[in-house]
């Protein structure tokens, strides 16, 4: 079953409103970390697995990428991408990542930003990415941190009576699989995986781990959204950069 | 400052009593995982950083290791090792790991079992291990999981009024450094490091990550100490196996 929450009308409307404010969580935490991990983009053929509205594709083109292929399950996302981030060197494909069939070894860089935790078959996902990557190419994925997805009951900041955050609640760490969450709509499904699974699966598919990043907010984020300092208390995201050797 | 809690008289007495019962936490969780990660030991020259009483050194010899060098800061530990786990192919060195000076590249396998979280200079520790390892050699370290060491206040199971464990409390994740704990005696110092630091430091010193293990109890442990099922709720340890490429 391939989840497509971004095509749920209510979800997409609210998600779009959030994105349109111009300040989102990801812009200050995950995206700067992703960009810091990128190689020089000049001349690269790039695949973006879970490309959303194509902002990252445009970033790649602006930085000299030779081509960008963006894949997303959501037709809402791909429509918006074609309106807002159209370019002759960008191709958008509206398809579940799992169904993507392209000739092997044709990308210099594959990125996947915060998509993996929606995907049931992580092993198949990594196998596909590794297959599409050329020798010496780079694969960078970001996902929700296992510390965040572990506990089945998902309201994980524990507060005192005055509303102060006491600590982050962790549980069920080794119980991999579905976590159901309310995020604008009920029943958004995420998949919890341990750190071992996230990393060992990359290694099993011929990738060499090059860097782990557990990002914090950049200073601009802390100014605009002081609550982002809580990222120091528990990491929301993890980025894994690997290379095909 | 090199911490040597195992030479504190009260600590060592109580620790020895624990070890002598024959059933300890580590025997069911960390040690089986460590052994599962070992290469074939036949003919290997092995270095054990933080060798304690030499049980693992004996295990290596029994499994065909060519030689074992065990290093430990605690003279209590080394004395007991020389009494209980003496062998012509085992050499014990009573010295802080940080001070060890041996010719480079002479070991086929380096292990370090639950020592790293007592060591202030992890970067220097990894640099030393990598230097002592021959090309193609393996380095396996285990340490307390960052999930366990993160929160400054160290009593991390949160209980309800009836004494049931509600969840594990996590906090202060990005604040690396000293954690003070009562473990038999007051003021036992451990060092918290993020997962990123644990892994990226290996990579920075020329090691390629081969496997991450977040061990759970083996079945025999669950029978003898049913509380070990809590390892499924939060991991106590993490093992990192790497190779020099």
CSV table of C-alpha atoms in Angstrom, one decimal:
chain,number,residue,atom,x,y,z
A,1,UNK,CA,0.0,0.0,0.0
A,2,UNK,CA,1.5,3.3,-1.1
A,3,UNK,CA,0.4,6.2,1.1
A,4,UNK,CA,-0.5,9.4,-0.7
A,5,UNK,CA,-1.5,11.9,2.1
A,6,UNK,CA,-0.6,14.9,-0.1
A,7,UNK,CA,-3.5,14.2,-2.4
A,8,UNK,CA,-6.0,14.2,0.5
A,9,UNK,CA,-7.8,17.5,-0.2
A,10,UNK,CA,-7.9,18.8,3.4
A,11,UNK,CA,-4.4,17.8,4.1
A,12,UNK,CA,-3.0,19.4,1.0
A,13,UNK,CA,-4.9,22.6,1.6
A,14,UNK,CA,-3.5,23.0,5.1
A,15,UNK,CA,0.0,21.8,4.1
A,16,UNK,CA,0.1,24.3,1.3
A,17,UNK,CA,-1.0,27.1,3.7
A,18,UNK,CA,1.9,26.2,6.0
A,19,UNK,CA,4.4,26.1,3.1
A,20,UNK,CA,3.1,29.4,1.8
A,21,UNK,CA,3.9,31.3,5.0
A,22,UNK,CA,7.5,31.0,3.9
A,23,UNK,CA,8.7,29.9,7.3
A,24,UNK,CA,8.6,26.2,8.0
A,25,UNK,CA,10.4,24.0,10.4
A,26,UNK,CA,12.2,22.2,7.5
A,27,UNK,CA,13.6,25.3,6.1
A,28,UNK,CA,15.7,25.9,9.2
A,29,UNK,CA,16.6,22.4,10.2
A,30,UNK,CA,16.5,19.7,7.6
A,31,UNK,CA,17.0,21.8,4.4
A,32,UNK,CA,20.2,23.6,5.5
A,33,UNK,CA,21.6,20.3,6.6
A,34,UNK,CA,20.7,18.7,3.3
A,35,UNK,CA,22.3,21.5,1.4
A,36,UNK,CA,25.5,21.4,3.6
A,37,UNK,CA,25.9,17.7,2.7
A,38,UNK,CA,25.6,18.2,-1.1
A,39,UNK,CA,28.6,17.8,-3.4
A,40,UNK,CA,29.3,20.5,-6.0
A,41,UNK,CA,26.2,20.3,-8.2
A,42,UNK,CA,27.8,21.7,-11.4
A,43,UNK,CA,27.1,19.2,-14.2
A,44,UNK,CA,25.4,16.6,-12.1
A,45,UNK,CA,22.4,14.4,-13.2
A,46,UNK,CA,20.2,14.5,-10.1
A,47,UNK,CA,17.3,12.4,-9.0
A,48,UNK,CA,15.0,13.7,-6.2
A,49,UNK,CA,12.9,10.9,-4.7
A,50,UNK,CA,9.9,12.6,-3.1
A,51,UNK,CA,10.4,15.9,-4.9
A,52,UNK,CA,7.2,17.7,-3.6
A,53,UNK,CA,6.7,21.0,-5.3
A,54,UNK,CA,10.1,21.1,-6.9
A,55,UNK,CA,11.8,23.8,-4.8
A,56,UNK,CA,14.9,21.6,-4.4
A,57,UNK,CA,14.9,20.8,-8.1
A,58,UNK,CA,15.1,24.5,-8.9
A,59,UNK,CA,17.9,25.0,-6.3
A,60,UNK,CA,19.9,22.3,-8.1
A,61,UNK,CA,19.4,23.9,-11.5
A,62,UNK,CA,20.3,27.3,-10.1
A,63,UNK,CA,23.5,25.7,-8.8
A,64,UNK,CA,24.5,24.3,-12.2
A,65,UNK,CA,23.0,20.8,-12.2
A,66,UNK,CA,22.9,19.3,-15.6
A,67,UNK,CA,19.4,17.7,-15.1
A,68,UNK,CA,17.0,17.0,-12.3
A,69,UNK,CA,14.4,14.2,-12.3
A,70,UNK,CA,11.8,14.7,-9.6
A,71,UNK,CA,9.5,11.9,-8.6
A,72,UNK,CA,6.5,12.2,-6.3
A,73,UNK,CA,3.4,10.1,-5.6
A,74,UNK,CA,1.2,13.2,-5.2
A,75,UNK,CA,-0.4,14.7,-8.3
A,76,UNK,CA,-1.1,17.9,-6.3
A,77,UNK,CA,2.6,18.2,-5.6
A,78,UNK,CA,3.6,17.5,-9.2
A,79,UNK,CA,1.0,20.0,-10.6
A,80,UNK,CA,2.3,22.7,-8.3
A,81,UNK,CA,5.9,21.8,-9.2
A,82,UNK,CA,5.0,22.2,-12.9
A,83,UNK,CA,3.5,25.6,-12.2
A,84,UNK,CA,6.2,27.0,-9.9
A,85,UNK,CA,9.4,25.2,-10.6
A,86,UNK,CA,9.3,24.4,-14.3
A,87,UNK,CA,12.5,24.3,-16.2
A,88,UNK,CA,13.7,22.7,-19.4
A,89,UNK,CA,16.3,20.7,-17.5
A,90,UNK,CA,13.8,19.4,-14.9
A,91,UNK,CA,11.5,16.5,-15.5
A,92,UNK,CA,8.7,15.7,-13.0
A,93,UNK,CA,7.3,12.2,-12.8
A,94,UNK,CA,4.1,11.6,-10.9
A,95,UNK,CA,4.5,8.1,-9.6
A,96,UNK,CA,5.2,6.2,-6.4
A,97,UNK,CA,8.9,6.0,-5.9
A,98,UNK,CA,8.5,2.2,-5.5
A,99,UNK,CA,7.2,2.0,-9.1
A,100,UNK,CA,10.0,4.0,-10.8
A,101,UNK,CA,11.7,2.1,-13.6
A,102,UNK,CA,14.7,3.8,-15.1
A,103,UNK,CA,17.9,2.5,-16.6
A,104,UNK,CA,20.5,1.7,-13.9
A,105,UNK,CA,23.5,3.8,-13.0
A,106,UNK,CA,22.4,7.0,-14.6
A,107,UNK,CA,22.4,9.5,-11.7
A,108,UNK,CA,25.4,11.2,-10.1
A,109,UNK,CA,23.4,12.3,-7.1
A,110,UNK,CA,20.2,11.0,-5.6
A,111,UNK,CA,18.5,12.8,-2.8
A,112,UNK,CA,15.4,12.0,-0.8
A,113,UNK,CA,14.2,14.5,1.7
A,114,UNK,CA,11.8,13.4,4.4
A,115,UNK,CA,10.1,10.8,2.3
A,116,UNK,CA,11.5,7.5,3.6
A,117,UNK,CA,9.3,7.5,6.8
A,118,UNK,CA,6.2,7.3,4.6
A,119,UNK,CA,7.6,4.3,2.7
A,120,UNK,CA,6.8,0.8,3.8
A,121,UNK,CA,9.5,-1.0,1.9
A,122,UNK,CA,12.7,0.7,2.9
A,123,UNK,CA,14.9,-2.1,1.7
A,124,UNK,CA,13.3,-1.9,-1.8
A,125,UNK,CA,13.7,1.9,-1.7
A,126,UNK,CA,17.4,1.7,-1.0
A,127,UNK,CA,18.0,-1.1,-3.5
A,128,UNK,CA,16.3,1.1,-6.1
A,129,UNK,CA,18.3,4.2,-5.3
A,130,UNK,CA,21.6,2.2,-5.2
A,131,UNK,CA,20.8,0.7,-8.6
A,132,UNK,CA,20.0,4.0,-10.2
A,133,UNK,CA,23.2,5.6,-8.8
A,134,UNK,CA,26.4,5.5,-10.9
A,135,UNK,CA,29.6,4.1,-9.3
A,136,UNK,CA,31.2,6.9,-7.1
A,137,UNK,CA,27.8,8.7,-7.0
A,138,UNK,CA,26.3,10.1,-3.8
A,139,UNK,CA,23.0,9.2,-2.1
A,140,UNK,CA,21.7,11.5,0.6
A,141,UNK,CA,18.5,10.8,2.5
A,142,UNK,CA,16.8,12.5,5.4
A,143,UNK,CA,14.1,11.0,7.5
A,144,UNK,CA,12.4,11.5,10.9
A,145,UNK,CA,14.8,10.5,13.6
A,146,UNK,CA,14.1,7.1,15.2
A,147,UNK,CA,14.0,8.9,18.6
A,148,UNK,CA,11.0,10.7,17.2
A,149,UNK,CA,9.1,7.9,15.6
A,150,UNK,CA,9.8,5.2,18.2
A,151,UNK,CA,7.0,5.6,20.6
A,152,UNK,CA,3.6,4.3,19.4
A,153,UNK,CA,1.7,7.0,21.3
A,154,UNK,CA,3.0,10.0,19.3
A,155,UNK,CA,2.6,13.0,21.7
A,156,UNK,CA,6.1,12.8,23.0
A,157,UNK,CA,6.9,16.0,24.8
A,158,UNK,CA,5.9,15.5,28.4
A,159,UNK,CA,4.8,18.7,30.1
A,160,UNK,CA,4.4,19.8,33.7
A,161,UNK,CA,1.2,21.4,34.9
A,162,UNK,CA,2.4,24.8,33.9
A,163,UNK,CA,3.0,23.6,30.3
A,164,UNK,CA,6.8,23.4,30.4
A,165,UNK,CA,8.4,20.7,28.5
A,166,UNK,CA,9.9,18.3,31.0
A,167,UNK,CA,11.5,15.7,28.7
A,168,UNK,CA,10.9,13.7,25.5
A,169,UNK,CA,9.2,10.4,25.9
A,170,UNK,CA,10.7,7.4,24.1
A,171,UNK,CA,9.4,3.9,24.0
A,172,UNK,CA,8.9,0.9,21.7
A,173,UNK,CA,12.2,1.5,20.0
A,174,UNK,CA,12.7,-2.0,18.7
A,175,UNK,CA,9.1,-2.4,17.5
A,176,UNK,CA,9.6,-1.3,13.9
A,177,UNK,CA,6.6,-0.6,11.6
A,178,UNK,CA,3.5,1.6,11.4
A,179,UNK,CA,3.0,4.7,13.5
A,180,UNK,CA,-0.3,6.4,13.1
A,181,UNK,CA,-0.4,10.1,13.7
A,182,UNK,CA,-2.7,13.1,13.4
A,183,UNK,CA,-1.1,15.7,11.2
A,184,UNK,CA,-3.8,18.0,9.8
A,185,UNK,CA,-5.8,14.8,9.2
A,186,UNK,CA,-6.2,11.6,11.2
A,187,UNK,CA,-4.5,8.4,10.2
A,188,UNK,CA,-1.2,9.7,8.7
A,189,UNK,CA,1.0,6.7,8.6
A,190,UNK,CA,4.7,6.7,9.2
A,191,UNK,CA,7.1,3.9,9.5
A,192,UNK,CA,9.5,3.6,12.5
A,193,UNK,CA,12.8,2.0,11.8
A,194,UNK,CA,15.8,1.7,14.2
A,195,UNK,CA,19.0,3.4,13.4
A,196,UNK,CA,20.6,0.0,12.8
A,197,UNK,CA,18.0,-0.7,10.1
A,198,UNK,CA,18.4,2.7,8.5
A,199,UNK,CA,22.2,2.4,8.3
A,200,UNK,CA,22.7,-1.4,7.7
A,201,UNK,CA,20.3,-1.4,4.8
A,202,UNK,CA,22.4,1.2,3.0
A,203,UNK,CA,25.5,-0.9,3.6
A,204,UNK,CA,23.7,-4.1,2.5
A,205,UNK,CA,23.1,-2.4,-0.9
A,206,UNK,CA,26.7,-1.5,-1.6
A,207,UNK,CA,26.7,2.0,-0.2
A,208,UNK,CA,29.4,3.3,2.1
A,209,UNK,CA,28.3,5.7,4.8
A,210,UNK,CA,30.1,9.0,4.6
A,211,UNK,CA,28.4,11.2,7.1
A,212,UNK,CA,25.6,11.2,9.7
A,213,UNK,CA,23.9,14.6,10.5
A,214,UNK,CA,21.4,15.2,13.3
A,215,UNK,CA,20.6,18.8,12.4
A,216,UNK,CA,19.8,21.6,14.7
A,217,UNK,CA,18.2,24.9,13.7
A,218,UNK,CA,20.3,27.5,11.9
A,219,UNK,CA,20.5,30.8,13.8
A,220,UNK,CA,17.9,32.5,11.5
A,221,UNK,CA,15.4,29.8,12.5
A,222,UNK,CA,16.0,30.4,16.2
A,223,UNK,CA,15.3,34.1,15.8
A,224,UNK,CA,12.0,33.5,14.0
A,225,UNK,CA,10.8,30.4,15.8
A,226,UNK,CA,12.5,30.3,19.3
A,227,UNK,CA,10.9,26.9,19.9
A,228,UNK,CA,13.4,25.4,17.5
A,229,UNK,CA,15.9,25.5,20.4
A,230,UNK,CA,14.1,22.3,21.5
A,231,UNK,CA,16.0,20.6,18.6
A,232,UNK,CA,19.0,20.6,21.0
A,233,UNK,CA,17.0,18.6,23.5
A,234,UNK,CA,16.0,15.9,21.0
A,235,UNK,CA,16.8,15.6,17.2
A,236,UNK,CA,13.8,15.6,14.8
A,237,UNK,CA,15.7,14.5,11.8
A,238,UNK,CA,18.6,12.4,10.7
A,239,UNK,CA,20.5,12.7,7.4
A,240,UNK,CA,22.6,9.8,6.0
A,241,UNK,CA,25.1,10.6,3.3
A,242,UNK,CA,26.5,7.6,1.5
A,243,UNK,CA,28.5,6.9,-1.6
A,244,UNK,CA,28.5,4.0,-4.0
A,245,UNK,CA,32.0,2.4,-3.9
B,1,UNK,CA,41.8,13.5,33.5
B,2,UNK,CA,41.5,9.7,33.1
B,3,UNK,CA,38.8,8.2,35.2
B,4,UNK,CA,39.6,5.0,37.0
B,5,UNK,CA,36.4,4.0,38.9
B,6,UNK,CA,37.4,0.4,39.0
B,7,UNK,CA,40.2,1.1,41.4
B,8,UNK,CA,37.9,2.8,43.9
B,9,UNK,CA,37.8,0.2,46.7
B,10,UNK,CA,34.1,0.3,47.4
B,11,UNK,CA,33.2,0.3,43.7
B,12,UNK,CA,35.4,-2.6,42.8
B,13,UNK,CA,34.1,-4.7,45.7
B,14,UNK,CA,30.5,-4.2,44.6
B,15,UNK,CA,31.2,-4.5,41.0
B,16,UNK,CA,33.1,-7.8,41.6
B,17,UNK,CA,30.1,-9.1,43.6
B,18,UNK,CA,27.9,-8.4,40.7
B,19,UNK,CA,30.2,-10.0,38.2
B,20,UNK,CA,30.6,-13.1,40.5
B,21,UNK,CA,26.9,-13.9,40.5
B,22,UNK,CA,27.5,-15.1,37.0
B,23,UNK,CA,24.5,-13.3,35.6
B,24,UNK,CA,24.9,-9.8,34.5
B,25,UNK,CA,23.2,-7.5,32.1
B,26,UNK,CA,26.1,-7.4,29.7
B,27,UNK,CA,26.3,-11.2,29.4
B,28,UNK,CA,22.9,-11.3,27.8
B,29,UNK,CA,22.9,-8.1,25.8
B,30,UNK,CA,26.2,-6.6,24.9
B,31,UNK,CA,28.5,-9.6,25.0
B,32,UNK,CA,26.4,-11.8,22.6
B,33,UNK,CA,26.2,-8.9,20.2
B,34,UNK,CA,29.9,-8.4,20.4
B,35,UNK,CA,30.6,-12.0,19.7
B,36,UNK,CA,28.1,-12.1,16.8
B,37,UNK,CA,30.0,-9.3,15.2
B,38,UNK,CA,33.5,-10.9,15.5
B,39,UNK,CA,35.3,-12.2,12.4
B,40,UNK,CA,36.8,-15.7,12.6
B,41,UNK,CA,39.4,-15.3,15.3
B,42,UNK,CA,41.8,-18.1,14.1
B,43,UNK,CA,45.3,-16.7,13.9
B,44,UNK,CA,44.4,-13.1,14.6
B,45,UNK,CA,46.4,-10.7,16.7
B,46,UNK,CA,43.8,-9.0,18.9
B,47,UNK,CA,43.9,-5.8,21.0
B,48,UNK,CA,41.3,-5.4,23.7
B,49,UNK,CA,40.9,-1.8,24.8
B,50,UNK,CA,39.4,-1.8,28.3
B,51,UNK,CA,40.0,-5.5,28.8
B,52,UNK,CA,38.7,-5.7,32.4
B,53,UNK,CA,39.3,-9.1,34.0
B,54,UNK,CA,40.3,-10.7,30.8
B,55,UNK,CA,37.3,-12.9,30.1
B,56,UNK,CA,37.1,-11.8,26.5
B,57,UNK,CA,40.9,-12.4,26.1
B,58,UNK,CA,40.4,-16.0,27.1
B,59,UNK,CA,37.5,-16.3,24.8
B,60,UNK,CA,39.7,-15.1,21.9
B,61,UNK,CA,42.4,-17.6,22.8
B,62,UNK,CA,39.9,-20.4,23.1
B,63,UNK,CA,38.8,-19.5,19.6
B,64,UNK,CA,42.2,-19.7,18.1
B,65,UNK,CA,43.5,-16.1,18.3
B,66,UNK,CA,47.3,-15.9,17.8
B,67,UNK,CA,47.7,-13.3,20.5
B,68,UNK,CA,45.7,-11.0,22.7
B,69,UNK,CA,46.9,-7.7,24.2
B,70,UNK,CA,44.5,-6.5,26.9
B,71,UNK,CA,44.8,-2.9,28.2
B,72,UNK,CA,43.0,-1.5,31.2
B,73,UNK,CA,43.5,1.5,33.4
B,74,UNK,CA,42.5,-0.4,36.6
B,75,UNK,CA,45.2,-2.3,38.4
B,76,UNK,CA,42.4,-4.2,40.3
B,77,UNK,CA,41.1,-5.5,36.9
B,78,UNK,CA,44.5,-6.4,35.6
B,79,UNK,CA,45.5,-8.2,38.8
B,80,UNK,CA,42.3,-10.3,38.6
B,81,UNK,CA,42.9,-10.9,34.9
B,82,UNK,CA,46.4,-12.2,35.6
B,83,UNK,CA,44.9,-14.5,38.2
B,84,UNK,CA,41.9,-15.8,36.3
B,85,UNK,CA,42.7,-15.4,32.7
B,86,UNK,CA,46.4,-15.9,32.4
B,87,UNK,CA,47.7,-17.4,29.2
B,88,UNK,CA,51.1,-17.4,27.4
B,89,UNK,CA,49.5,-15.8,24.4
B,90,UNK,CA,47.8,-13.1,26.4
B,91,UNK,CA,49.6,-9.9,27.6
B,92,UNK,CA,47.9,-7.5,30.0
B,93,UNK,CA,49.0,-3.9,30.2
B,94,UNK,CA,47.9,-1.8,33.1
B,95,UNK,CA,47.7,1.6,31.5
B,96,UNK,CA,45.1,4.2,30.4
B,97,UNK,CA,44.2,3.5,26.9
B,98,UNK,CA,45.0,7.0,26.0
B,99,UNK,CA,48.7,6.5,27.0
B,100,UNK,CA,49.2,3.3,25.0
B,101,UNK,CA,52.2,3.5,22.6
B,102,UNK,CA,52.7,0.5,20.3
B,103,UNK,CA,54.0,0.2,16.8
B,104,UNK,CA,51.3,1.1,14.2
B,105,UNK,CA,49.3,-1.4,12.1
B,106,UNK,CA,50.1,-4.5,14.2
B,107,UNK,CA,46.6,-5.7,15.1
B,108,UNK,CA,44.1,-7.7,12.9
B,109,UNK,CA,41.2,-7.0,15.2
B,110,UNK,CA,40.7,-4.3,17.9
B,111,UNK,CA,37.7,-4.5,20.3
B,112,UNK,CA,36.6,-2.2,23.0
B,113,UNK,CA,33.7,-3.3,25.1
B,114,UNK,CA,31.8,-0.6,27.0
B,115,UNK,CA,34.9,1.5,27.7
B,116,UNK,CA,34.4,4.5,25.3
B,117,UNK,CA,31.7,6.2,27.5
B,118,UNK,CA,34.3,6.6,30.2
B,119,UNK,CA,36.8,8.2,27.9
B,120,UNK,CA,37.0,12.0,27.5
B,121,UNK,CA,38.9,12.2,24.3
B,122,UNK,CA,36.9,9.9,21.9
B,123,UNK,CA,38.6,11.4,18.8
B,124,UNK,CA,42.1,10.5,20.2
B,125,UNK,CA,40.8,7.1,21.1
B,126,UNK,CA,39.6,6.3,17.6
B,127,UNK,CA,42.7,7.8,16.1
B,128,UNK,CA,44.8,5.5,18.3
B,129,UNK,CA,42.8,2.4,17.4
B,130,UNK,CA,42.8,3.2,13.7
B,131,UNK,CA,46.6,3.7,13.8
B,132,UNK,CA,47.2,0.4,15.6
B,133,UNK,CA,44.9,-1.5,13.1
B,134,UNK,CA,46.4,-3.1,10.0
B,135,UNK,CA,44.9,-2.4,6.6
B,136,UNK,CA,41.8,-4.5,6.2
B,137,UNK,CA,41.6,-5.0,9.9
B,138,UNK,CA,38.4,-4.8,12.0
B,139,UNK,CA,37.5,-2.5,14.9
B,140,UNK,CA,34.4,-3.2,17.0
B,141,UNK,CA,33.4,-0.9,19.8
B,142,UNK,CA,30.4,-1.0,22.0
B,143,UNK,CA,29.3,1.9,24.2
B,144,UNK,CA,26.2,3.1,26.1
B,145,UNK,CA,23.6,4.2,23.6
B,146,UNK,CA,23.2,8.0,23.2
B,147,UNK,CA,19.5,7.5,24.0
B,148,UNK,CA,20.7,6.4,27.4
B,149,UNK,CA,23.4,8.9,28.1
B,150,UNK,CA,21.7,12.0,26.7
B,151,UNK,CA,19.6,13.3,29.6
B,152,UNK,CA,21.7,15.1,32.3
B,153,UNK,CA,19.4,13.9,35.0
B,154,UNK,CA,20.1,10.2,34.8
B,155,UNK,CA,17.0,8.4,36.2
B,156,UNK,CA,15.4,7.9,32.9
B,157,UNK,CA,12.6,5.4,33.3
B,158,UNK,CA,9.5,7.4,34.2
B,159,UNK,CA,7.1,5.5,36.5
B,160,UNK,CA,3.5,5.9,37.3
B,161,UNK,CA,2.3,5.8,40.9
B,162,UNK,CA,2.0,2.0,40.9
B,163,UNK,CA,5.6,1.7,39.8
B,164,UNK,CA,5.0,0.8,36.2
B,165,UNK,CA,7.4,2.0,33.6
B,166,UNK,CA,5.6,4.6,31.5
B,167,UNK,CA,8.3,5.6,29.1
B,168,UNK,CA,12.0,6.5,28.8
B,169,UNK,CA,12.9,10.2,29.3
B,170,UNK,CA,15.2,11.7,26.8
B,171,UNK,CA,16.6,15.2,26.9
B,172,UNK,CA,19.8,17.3,26.3
B,173,UNK,CA,20.7,15.2,23.3
B,174,UNK,CA,23.0,17.7,21.6
B,175,UNK,CA,24.7,18.7,24.8
B,176,UNK,CA,27.7,16.4,24.6
B,177,UNK,CA,30.0,15.9,27.5
B,178,UNK,CA,30.0,14.9,31.1
B,179,UNK,CA,27.2,13.0,32.7
B,180,UNK,CA,27.5,12.3,36.4
B,181,UNK,CA,25.9,9.2,37.8
B,182,UNK,CA,25.6,7.2,40.9
B,183,UNK,CA,26.6,3.6,40.1
B,184,UNK,CA,27.6,2.0,43.4
B,185,UNK,CA,29.5,5.2,44.3
B,186,UNK,CA,28.7,8.8,43.7
B,187,UNK,CA,30.2,10.8,40.9
B,188,UNK,CA,30.8,8.1,38.2
B,189,UNK,CA,31.5,10.2,35.1
B,190,UNK,CA,30.4,9.2,31.7
B,191,UNK,CA,30.6,11.1,28.5
B,192,UNK,CA,27.6,11.6,26.3
B,193,UNK,CA,28.1,11.8,22.6
B,194,UNK,CA,25.6,11.9,19.8
B,195,UNK,CA,25.3,9.2,17.3
B,196,UNK,CA,26.7,11.5,14.6
B,197,UNK,CA,29.9,12.0,16.7
B,198,UNK,CA,30.2,8.3,17.4
B,199,UNK,CA,30.0,7.4,13.7
B,200,UNK,CA,31.6,10.4,12.0
B,201,UNK,CA,34.7,10.2,14.1
B,202,UNK,CA,35.3,6.6,12.9
B,203,UNK,CA,34.9,7.7,9.3
B,204,UNK,CA,37.2,10.7,9.9
B,205,UNK,CA,39.9,8.3,10.9
B,206,UNK,CA,39.8,6.2,7.8
B,207,UNK,CA,37.4,3.5,9.0
B,208,UNK,CA,34.5,2.2,7.0
B,209,UNK,CA,31.3,1.5,8.9
B,210,UNK,CA,30.2,-2.1,8.3
B,211,UNK,CA,27.5,-2.7,10.8
B,212,UNK,CA,25.5,-1.1,13.6
B,213,UNK,CA,24.0,-3.3,16.3
B,214,UNK,CA,21.5,-2.1,18.9
B,215,UNK,CA,21.3,-5.4,20.9
B,216,UNK,CA,18.4,-6.9,22.7
B,217,UNK,CA,18.6,-9.6,25.2
B,218,UNK,CA,19.2,-13.2,24.1
B,219,UNK,CA,16.4,-15.6,25.1
B,220,UNK,CA,18.4,-17.1,28.0
B,221,UNK,CA,18.6,-13.6,29.5
B,222,UNK,CA,14.9,-13.0,29.2
B,223,UNK,CA,14.3,-16.2,31.2
B,224,UNK,CA,16.7,-15.3,34.0
B,225,UNK,CA,16.0,-11.6,34.1
B,226,UNK,CA,12.6,-10.8,32.7
B,227,UNK,CA,13.3,-7.1,33.1
B,228,UNK,CA,15.6,-7.3,30.1
B,229,UNK,CA,12.5,-7.2,27.9
B,230,UNK,CA,12.7,-3.5,28.5
B,231,UNK,CA,15.6,-3.4,26.1
B,232,UNK,CA,12.9,-3.6,23.4
B,233,UNK,CA,11.5,-0.3,24.7
B,234,UNK,CA,14.9,1.5,24.6
B,235,UNK,CA,18.3,0.2,23.6
B,236,UNK,CA,21.0,0.4,26.3
B,237,UNK,CA,24.0,-0.2,24.1
B,238,UNK,CA,25.2,0.4,20.6
B,239,UNK,CA,27.9,-1.6,18.7
B,240,UNK,CA,29.8,-0.1,15.8
B,241,UNK,CA,31.8,-2.5,13.6
B,242,UNK,CA,34.1,-0.8,11.1
B,243,UNK,CA,37.0,-1.9,8.9
B,244,UNK,CA,40.2,-0.1,7.8
B,245,UNK,CA,40.0,0.3,4.0
